[in-house]
PDB file of C-alpha atoms in Angstrom:
ATOM      1  CA  MET A1122      97.202  81.285  81.150  1.00  0.00           C
ATOM      2  CA  PRO A1123     100.293  81.513  78.522  1.00  0.00           C
ATOM      3  CA  ALA A1124     103.417  83.123  80.244  1.00  0.00           C
ATOM      4  CA  ARG A1125     104.657  86.420  78.999  1.00  0.00           C
ATOM      5  CA  SER A1126     107.631  86.850  77.614  1.00  0.00           C
ATOM      6  CA  PRO A1127     110.208  87.909  79.024  1.00  0.00           C
ATOM      7  CA  LEU A1128     108.297  86.566  82.050  1.00  0.00           C
ATOM      8  CA  ASP A1129     109.152  89.977  85.057  1.00  0.00           C
ATOM      9  CA  ALA A1130     108.611  90.243  88.768  1.00  0.00           C
ATOM     10  CA  ASP A1131     105.050  92.563  88.628  1.00  0.00           C
ATOM     11  CA  THR A1132     103.701  89.757  86.626  1.00  0.00           C
ATOM     12  CA  ILE A1133     104.925  87.096  89.446  1.00  0.00           C
ATOM     13  CA  LEU A1134     103.713  89.622  92.100  1.00  0.00           C
ATOM     14  CA  ALA A1135     100.227  89.591  90.356  1.00  0.00           C
ATOM     15  CA  ALA A1136      99.909  85.876  89.522  1.00  0.00           C
ATOM     16  CA  THR A1137     101.042  85.483  93.385  1.00  0.00           C
ATOM     17  CA  GLU A1138      98.460  87.345  94.569  1.00  0.00           C
ATOM     18  CA  GLU A1139      95.558  85.769  92.884  1.00  0.00           C
ATOM     19  CA  ILE A1140      97.258  82.253  94.079  1.00  0.00           C
ATOM     20  CA  LEU A1141      97.195  83.660  97.326  1.00  0.00           C
ATOM     21  CA  ARG A1142      94.056  84.427  97.200  1.00  0.00           C
ATOM     22  CA  ARG A1143      92.610  80.952  95.806  1.00  0.00           C
ATOM     23  CA  HIS A1144      94.557  79.024  97.630  1.00  0.00           C
ATOM     24  CA  GLY A1145      95.651  80.900 101.211  1.00  0.00           C
ATOM     25  CA  PRO A1146      98.810  81.321 102.580  1.00  0.00           C
ATOM     26  CA  ASP A1147      99.321  78.080 104.093  1.00  0.00           C
ATOM     27  CA  LYS A1148      98.233  75.898 101.146  1.00  0.00           C
ATOM     28  CA  ALA A1149      99.584  78.332  98.053  1.00  0.00           C
ATOM     29  CA  THR A1150     103.279  77.411  96.709  1.00  0.00           C
ATOM     30  CA  VAL A1151     105.780  78.649  93.933  1.00  0.00           C
ATOM     31  CA  VAL A1152     104.705  75.750  92.049  1.00  0.00           C
ATOM     32  CA  ASP A1153     101.471  76.834  91.763  1.00  0.00           C
ATOM     33  CA  VAL A1154     102.613  80.081  90.751  1.00  0.00           C
ATOM     34  CA  ALA A1155     104.738  78.742  87.942  1.00  0.00           C
ATOM     35  CA  ARG A1156     101.885  76.762  86.578  1.00  0.00           C
ATOM     36  CA  ALA A1157      99.567  79.332  86.370  1.00  0.00           C
ATOM     37  CA  LEU A1158     102.289  81.562  84.383  1.00  0.00           C
ATOM     38  CA  GLY A1159     103.044  78.913  82.149  1.00  0.00           C
ATOM     39  CA  VAL A1160     106.427  78.609  83.553  1.00  0.00           C
ATOM     40  CA  THR A1161     109.077  76.313  85.270  1.00  0.00           C
ATOM     41  CA  HIS A1162     109.307  77.022  89.451  1.00  0.00           C
ATOM     42  CA  ALA A1163     113.237  77.610  88.381  1.00  0.00           C
ATOM     43  CA  ALA A1164     111.982  80.510  86.375  1.00  0.00           C
ATOM     44  CA  VAL A1165     110.186  82.201  89.499  1.00  0.00           C
ATOM     45  CA  TYR A1166     113.183  81.128  91.265  1.00  0.00           C
ATOM     46  CA  LYS A1167     115.449  83.553  89.214  1.00  0.00           C
ATOM     47  CA  HIS A1168     113.303  86.542  90.196  1.00  0.00           C
ATOM     48  CA  PHE A1169     112.769  85.094  93.547  1.00  0.00           C
ATOM     49  CA  ALA A1170     115.179  83.550  95.712  1.00  0.00           C
ATOM     50  CA  SER A1171     112.448  81.529  97.644  1.00  0.00           C
ATOM     51  CA  LYS A1172     109.074  81.364  98.761  1.00  0.00           C
ATOM     52  CA  GLN A1173     109.047  83.139 101.705  1.00  0.00           C
ATOM     53  CA  ALA A1174     111.124  86.036  99.665  1.00  0.00           C
ATOM     54  CA  LEU A1175     108.079  85.832  96.845  1.00  0.00           C
ATOM     55  CA  ARG A1176     106.019  86.108  99.962  1.00  0.00           C
ATOM     56  CA  GLU A1177     107.840  88.850 101.311  1.00  0.00           C
ATOM     57  CA  ALA A1178     107.131  91.025  98.156  1.00  0.00           C
ATOM     58  CA  VAL A1179     104.087  90.618  97.309  1.00  0.00           C
ATOM     59  CA  THR A1180     102.776  91.354 100.600  1.00  0.00           C
ATOM     60  CA  ARG A1181     104.805  94.627 100.519  1.00  0.00           C
ATOM     61  CA  ARG A1182     103.089  95.457  97.511  1.00  0.00           C
ATOM     62  CA  TRP A1183      99.948  95.235  98.218  1.00  0.00           C
ATOM     63  CA  LEU A1184     100.441  96.848 101.898  1.00  0.00           C
ATOM     64  CA  ASP A1185     102.184 100.111  99.688  1.00  0.00           C
ATOM     65  CA  ARG A1186      99.371 100.570  97.770  1.00  0.00           C
ATOM     66  CA  ASN A1187      97.423 102.803 100.458  1.00  0.00           C
ATOM     67  CA  ARG A1188     100.989 104.290 101.667  1.00  0.00           C
ATOM     68  CA  ASP A1189     100.299 107.152  99.062  1.00  0.00           C
ATOM     69  CA  THR A1190      97.009 108.031 100.581  1.00  0.00           C
ATOM     70  CA  LEU A1191      97.839 107.638 104.214  1.00  0.00           C
ATOM     71  CA  ALA A1192     101.137 109.777 102.982  1.00  0.00           C
ATOM     72  CA  VAL A1193      99.328 112.481 101.662  1.00  0.00           C
ATOM     73  CA  LEU A1194      97.042 112.962 104.674  1.00  0.00           C
ATOM     74  CA  ALA A1195      99.751 113.157 106.848  1.00  0.00           C
ATOM     75  CA  ALA A1196     101.746 115.686 105.039  1.00  0.00           C
ATOM     76  CA  ASP A1197      98.614 118.032 104.194  1.00  0.00           C
ATOM     77  CA  ARG A1198      99.514 121.082 105.648  1.00  0.00           C
ATOM     78  CA  THR A1199      96.748 122.818 105.386  1.00  0.00           C
ATOM     79  CA  VAL A1200      94.675 120.989 107.458  1.00  0.00           C
ATOM     80  CA  PRO A1201      95.984 121.315 111.381  1.00  0.00           C
ATOM     81  CA  PRO A1202      97.715 119.407 113.336  1.00  0.00           C
ATOM     82  CA  ALA A1203      95.201 118.015 115.810  1.00  0.00           C
ATOM     83  CA  ARG A1204      92.377 117.752 113.072  1.00  0.00           C
ATOM     84  CA  ARG A1205      95.171 115.808 110.496  1.00  0.00           C
ATOM     85  CA  LEU A1206      95.750 113.633 113.624  1.00  0.00           C
ATOM     86  CA  ARG A1207      92.568 112.440 113.917  1.00  0.00           C
ATOM     87  CA  ALA A1208      91.838 111.732 110.472  1.00  0.00           C
ATOM     88  CA  TRP A1209      95.273 110.105 109.764  1.00  0.00           C
ATOM     89  CA  LEU A1210      94.218 107.768 112.797  1.00  0.00           C
ATOM     90  CA  HIS A1211      90.796 106.882 111.188  1.00  0.00           C
ATOM     91  CA  ALA A1212      92.351 106.228 108.039  1.00  0.00           C
ATOM     92  CA  VAL A1213      94.780 103.895 109.284  1.00  0.00           C
ATOM     93  CA  LEU A1214      91.662 102.017 110.729  1.00  0.00           C
ATOM     94  CA  ALA A1215      89.862 102.053 107.738  1.00  0.00           C
ATOM     95  CA  VAL A1216      92.534 100.450 105.491  1.00  0.00           C
ATOM     96  CA  LYS A1217      93.075  98.041 107.777  1.00  0.00           C
ATOM     97  CA  GLN A1218      89.206  97.388 107.719  1.00  0.00           C
ATOM     98  CA  ALA A1219      89.072  97.086 104.065  1.00  0.00           C
ATOM     99  CA  LYS A1220      91.946  94.778 103.810  1.00  0.00           C
ATOM    100  CA  ILE A1221      90.933  92.323 106.078  1.00  0.00           C
ATOM    101  CA  ARG A1222      87.284  92.593 104.753  1.00  0.00           C
ATOM    102  CA  GLU A1223      87.829  92.478 101.049  1.00  0.00           C
ATOM    103  CA  ASP A1224      91.541  90.409 101.014  1.00  0.00           C
ATOM    104  CA  PRO A1225      91.610  88.267 103.744  1.00  0.00           C
ATOM    105  CA  GLU A1226      93.598  85.535 102.515  1.00  0.00           C
ATOM    106  CA  LEU A1227      96.303  88.137 101.579  1.00  0.00           C
ATOM    107  CA  PHE A1228      95.835  89.986 105.125  1.00  0.00           C
ATOM    108  CA  ALA A1229      96.604  86.548 106.280  1.00  0.00           C
ATOM    109  CA  ALA A1230      99.861  86.394 104.734  1.00  0.00           C
ATOM    110  CA  TYR A1231     100.697  89.287 106.118  1.00  0.00           C
ATOM    111  CA  GLY A1232      99.903  88.248 109.569  1.00  0.00           C
ATOM    112  CA  ILE A1233     102.442  85.181 109.088  1.00  0.00           C
ATOM    113  CA  LEU A1234     105.327  87.774 108.380  1.00  0.00           C
ATOM    114  CA  ALA A1235     104.175  89.802 111.581  1.00  0.00           C
ATOM    115  CA  ALA A1236     104.380  87.053 113.586  1.00  0.00           C
ATOM    116  CA  ALA A1237     108.014  85.973 112.310  1.00  0.00           C
ATOM    117  CA  HIS A1238     108.974  89.461 112.481  1.00  0.00           C
ATOM    118  CA  SER A1239     109.295  89.774 108.811  1.00  0.00           C
ATOM    119  CA  THR A1240     111.008  92.999 107.738  1.00  0.00           C
ATOM    120  CA  VAL A1241     107.847  93.373 106.031  1.00  0.00           C
ATOM    121  CA  ALA A1242     105.868  94.234 109.161  1.00  0.00           C
ATOM    122  CA  THR A1243     108.485  96.131 110.689  1.00  0.00           C
ATOM    123  CA  ASP A1244     109.507  98.327 107.618  1.00  0.00           C
ATOM    124  CA  HIS A1245     105.435  98.690 107.664  1.00  0.00           C
ATOM    125  CA  VAL A1246     104.785  99.652 111.291  1.00  0.00           C
ATOM    126  CA  ALA A1247     108.288 102.158 110.577  1.00  0.00           C
ATOM    127  CA  ASP A1248     106.379 103.638 107.743  1.00  0.00           C
ATOM    128  CA  LEU A1249     103.183 104.294 109.621  1.00  0.00           C
ATOM    129  CA  LEU A1250     105.077 105.721 112.804  1.00  0.00           C
ATOM    130  CA  GLY A1251     107.245 108.214 110.438  1.00  0.00           C
ATOM    131  CA  GLN A1252     104.036 109.869 108.741  1.00  0.00           C
ATOM    132  CA  LEU A1253     102.382 109.640 113.016  1.00  0.00           C
ATOM    133  CA  ALA A1254     106.342 111.597 113.976  1.00  0.00           C
ATOM    134  CA  ALA A1255     105.967 114.490 111.360  1.00  0.00           C
ATOM    135  CA  ILE A1256     102.072 115.180 112.093  1.00  0.00           C
ATOM    136  CA  ILE A1257     103.089 115.663 115.628  1.00  0.00           C
ATOM    137  CA  ALA A1258     106.071 117.827 114.603  1.00  0.00           C
ATOM    138  CA  ASP A1259     104.140 119.769 112.553  1.00  0.00           C
ATOM    139  CA  GLY A1260     101.926 120.254 115.497  1.00  0.00           C
ATOM    140  CA  ALA A1261     104.929 121.294 117.926  1.00  0.00           C
ATOM    141  CA  ALA A1262     105.970 123.867 115.021  1.00  0.00           C
ATOM    142  CA  ASP A1263     102.814 125.698 115.448  1.00  0.00           C
ATOM    143  CA  GLY A1264     102.686 125.716 118.997  1.00  0.00           C
ATOM    144  CA  SER A1265      99.337 123.313 119.256  1.00  0.00           C
ATOM    145  CA  PHE A1266     101.580 120.521 120.214  1.00  0.00           C
ATOM    146  CA  ARG A1267     103.720 119.892 123.776  1.00  0.00           C
ATOM    147  CA  THR A1268     106.363 117.859 122.835  1.00  0.00           C
ATOM    148  CA  GLY A1269     110.053 117.606 122.993  1.00  0.00           C
ATOM    149  CA  ASP A1270     110.302 114.144 120.625  1.00  0.00           C
ATOM    150  CA  ALA A1271     108.062 113.880 118.153  1.00  0.00           C
ATOM    151  CA  ALA A1272     109.340 110.314 116.989  1.00  0.00           C
ATOM    152  CA  ALA A1273     108.971 109.512 121.119  1.00  0.00           C
ATOM    153  CA  THR A1274     105.367 111.113 121.228  1.00  0.00           C
ATOM    154  CA  ALA A1275     104.494 109.334 117.863  1.00  0.00           C
ATOM    155  CA  ARG A1276     104.996 105.673 119.435  1.00  0.00           C
ATOM    156  CA  VAL A1277     103.197 106.462 122.165  1.00  0.00           C
ATOM    157  CA  VAL A1278     100.382 107.509 120.073  1.00  0.00           C
ATOM    158  CA  PHE A1279     100.212 104.333 118.158  1.00  0.00           C
ATOM    159  CA  HIS A1280     100.854 102.405 121.106  1.00  0.00           C
ATOM    160  CA  ALA A1281      98.038 104.048 122.481  1.00  0.00           C
ATOM    161  CA  THR A1282      95.743 103.288 119.572  1.00  0.00           C
ATOM    162  CA  ALA A1283      97.093 100.119 119.244  1.00  0.00           C
ATOM    163  CA  LYS A1284      93.300  98.636 119.736  1.00  0.00           C
ATOM    164  CA  PHE A1285      93.032 100.237 116.080  1.00  0.00           C
ATOM    165  CA  ASN A1286      96.264  98.955 114.112  1.00  0.00           C
ATOM    166  CA  HIS A1287      97.767  96.222 115.606  1.00  0.00           C
ATOM    167  CA  LEU A1288      97.022  92.748 114.253  1.00  0.00           C
ATOM    168  CA  ALA A1289      95.942  90.991 117.647  1.00  0.00           C
ATOM    169  CA  HIS A1290      92.643  93.045 117.265  1.00  0.00           C
ATOM    170  CA  ALA A1291      91.452  92.391 113.941  1.00  0.00           C
ATOM    171  CA  ALA A1292      88.752  90.693 114.981  1.00  0.00           C
ATOM    172  CA  GLU A1293      87.094  93.658 116.289  1.00  0.00           C
ATOM    173  CA  TRP A1294      88.025  96.184 113.464  1.00  0.00           C
ATOM    174  CA  GLN A1295      84.486  95.283 112.014  1.00  0.00           C
ATOM    175  CA  ASN A1296      82.553  96.022 115.024  1.00  0.00           C
ATOM    176  CA  PRO A1297      79.980  98.679 114.963  1.00  0.00           C
ATOM    177  CA  GLY A1298      81.301 101.299 117.097  1.00  0.00           C
ATOM    178  CA  ILE A1299      84.782 100.740 116.654  1.00  0.00           C
ATOM    179  CA  GLY A1300      85.174 104.184 114.980  1.00  0.00           C
ATOM    180  CA  ALA A1301      83.638 105.840 117.827  1.00  0.00           C
ATOM    181  CA  GLU A1302      85.799 104.462 119.999  1.00  0.00           C
ATOM    182  CA  LEU A1303      88.890 105.181 117.948  1.00  0.00           C
ATOM    183  CA  ASP A1304      87.196 109.133 118.384  1.00  0.00           C
ATOM    184  CA  GLU A1305      86.988 108.770 121.993  1.00  0.00           C
ATOM    185  CA  VAL A1306      90.489 107.890 122.346  1.00  0.00           C
ATOM    186  CA  CYS A1307      91.565 110.241 119.620  1.00  0.00           C
ATOM    187  CA  SER A1308      89.790 113.004 122.018  1.00  0.00           C
ATOM    188  CA  LEU A1309      92.039 112.206 124.963  1.00  0.00           C
ATOM    189  CA  LEU A1310      95.093 112.019 123.621  1.00  0.00           C
ATOM    190  CA  LEU A1311      94.377 115.179 121.777  1.00  0.00           C
ATOM    191  CA  GLU A1312      93.841 116.272 125.467  1.00  0.00           C
ATOM    192  CA  GLY A1313      96.797 115.324 126.813  1.00  0.00           C
ATOM    193  CA  LEU A1314      99.284 116.921 123.457  1.00  0.00           C
ATOM    194  CA  GLN A1315      97.887 120.445 123.561  1.00  0.00           C
ATOM    195  CA  SER A1316      99.478 122.934 124.296  1.00  0.00           C
ATOM    196  CA  PRO A1317      97.777 125.859 126.725  1.00  0.00           C
ATOM    197  CA  ALA A1318      97.328 127.998 124.293  1.00  0.00           C
ATOM    198  CA  SER A1319      95.287 125.943 121.749  1.00  0.00           C
ATOM    199  CA  ALA A1320      93.175 123.609 124.684  1.00  0.00           C
ATOM    200  CA  THR A1321      90.884 126.237 124.163  1.00  0.00           C
ATOM    201  CA  ASN A1322      90.353 125.713 120.329  1.00  0.00           C
ATOM    202  CA  LYS A1323      88.683 122.886 119.244  1.00  0.00           C
ATOM    203  CA  GLU A1324      90.168 120.827 116.346  1.00  0.00           C
TER     204      GLU A1324
END
């Protein structure tokens, strides 16, 4: 297709997504992206210094598409913390299920970055942990959760639910009973988190 004038980063990222979907992360190249845009690869490199930088940028944008939905859920104080925690953990699983089902090539690109310990992957996890910590902090503030360190507790909850959020378990996310399994884990975690005063109230 003809190049837009002027060429901008968003145009390059959109084209890169399509190239990744068409060729997969192992075969997609900057030359492919440039050809699709009708420009030279040097024009692409003016915006992104390397193939790695381009891949990181497109993957970060792809991950961020669902960030606001999760962040709004985490911050919704009209929902009690226990119920919000359960809903947020289920929402994270639903987002990951949709991404691997609807965009397997871009999900594979994310997996490559995660394996290489890219800041894209670490920043994504840090963002999720921040949202989770905010929910737990709200629970501690209203007396429904027992914790003196919301961030530390968030890490424990995140690790305890690794089967439902870690790439190593991606093949299991489409199993029919995965949602029910997560719900069982949520119930156990909430039982441990809830303070004596709130333990009698069902979330």
